[in-house]
Amino acid sequence: MNSIPGSDGRESPQVDAALLLIRIAATLAFLFHGSGILFGIFGGPGPVQFAAFMRMPTVAGYLVGLAQVGGAIAVLSGILTRVGAACLAVVMLGAIFLVHLPHGFDVTKGGIEYALTQLLIALALLFAGAGRYSLAGLLPPSLRKL
């Protein structure tokens, strides 16, 4: 898997470890919230109630939940990290513009603070990839950078 080179031009194990920690931290929230949307667990609404609350077609509830759970699994495992990060970024853009933006920045007032943080983490992983500590090596070489 490609990695960000260290200052000496070689791949850095510290950067790979940092990417792994960022992948773990980011995906915990997405697995939790996505499971609530997709499966109705952890007190979540399930896809039908989520879609109704958002005033969207029911299929949107399934797609948002799947993007969060599938994207989180991809990012966490390092398999198709960039595809998963793109899914998570799209979900966060939707959360920012459809839910949080009218409430300002402060997360305690329902603002964009946390959603923006998760968006930026997803974008960073989209650019950087998973690093060496991932399961991407199990994929064919043509798919490893996705």
Coordinates of N, CA and C in Angstrom, one line a residue, residues 48-57 60 64 94-95 98-99:
V48 N -36.1 3.1 7.7 CA -37.4 3.6 7.3 C -37.7 4.9 8.1
Q49 N -37.5 4.8 9.4 CA -37.7 6.0 10.3 C -36.7 7.1 10.0
F50 N -35.5 6.7 9.7 CA -34.5 7.7 9.4 C -34.9 8.5 8.1
A51 N -35.3 7.8 7.1 CA -35.7 8.4 5.9 C -37.0 9.3 6.1
A52 N -37.9 8.8 6.9 CA -39.1 9.6 7.2 C -38.7 10.9 7.9
F53 N -37.8 10.8 8.9 CA -37.3 12.0 9.6 C -36.7 13.0 8.7
M54 N -35.9 12.5 7.7 CA -35.2 13.4 6.8 C -36.1 13.8 5.6
R55 N -37.4 13.3 5.6 CA -38.3 13.6 4.5 C -37.7 13.2 3.2
M56 N -37.2 12.0 3.2 CA -36.6 11.4 1.9 C -37.2 10.1 1.7
P57 N -37.1 9.6 0.4 CA -37.6 8.2 0.1 C -36.9 7.2 1.0
A60 N -33.3 6.1 0.7 CA -32.2 7.0 1.2 C -31.7 6.5 2.5
V64 N -27.8 5.7 3.1 CA -27.0 6.4 4.1 C -26.4 5.4 5.1
G94 N -23.7 15.6 3.4 CA -25.1 15.6 3.6 C -25.5 16.0 5.0
A95 N -24.8 15.5 6.0 CA -25.1 15.8 7.4 C -24.9 17.3 7.6
L98 N -27.6 19.3 5.2 CA -29.1 19.0 5.4 C -29.5 19.0 6.9
V99 N -28.5 19.0 7.8 CA -28.9 18.9 9.2 C -28.2 20.0 10.1

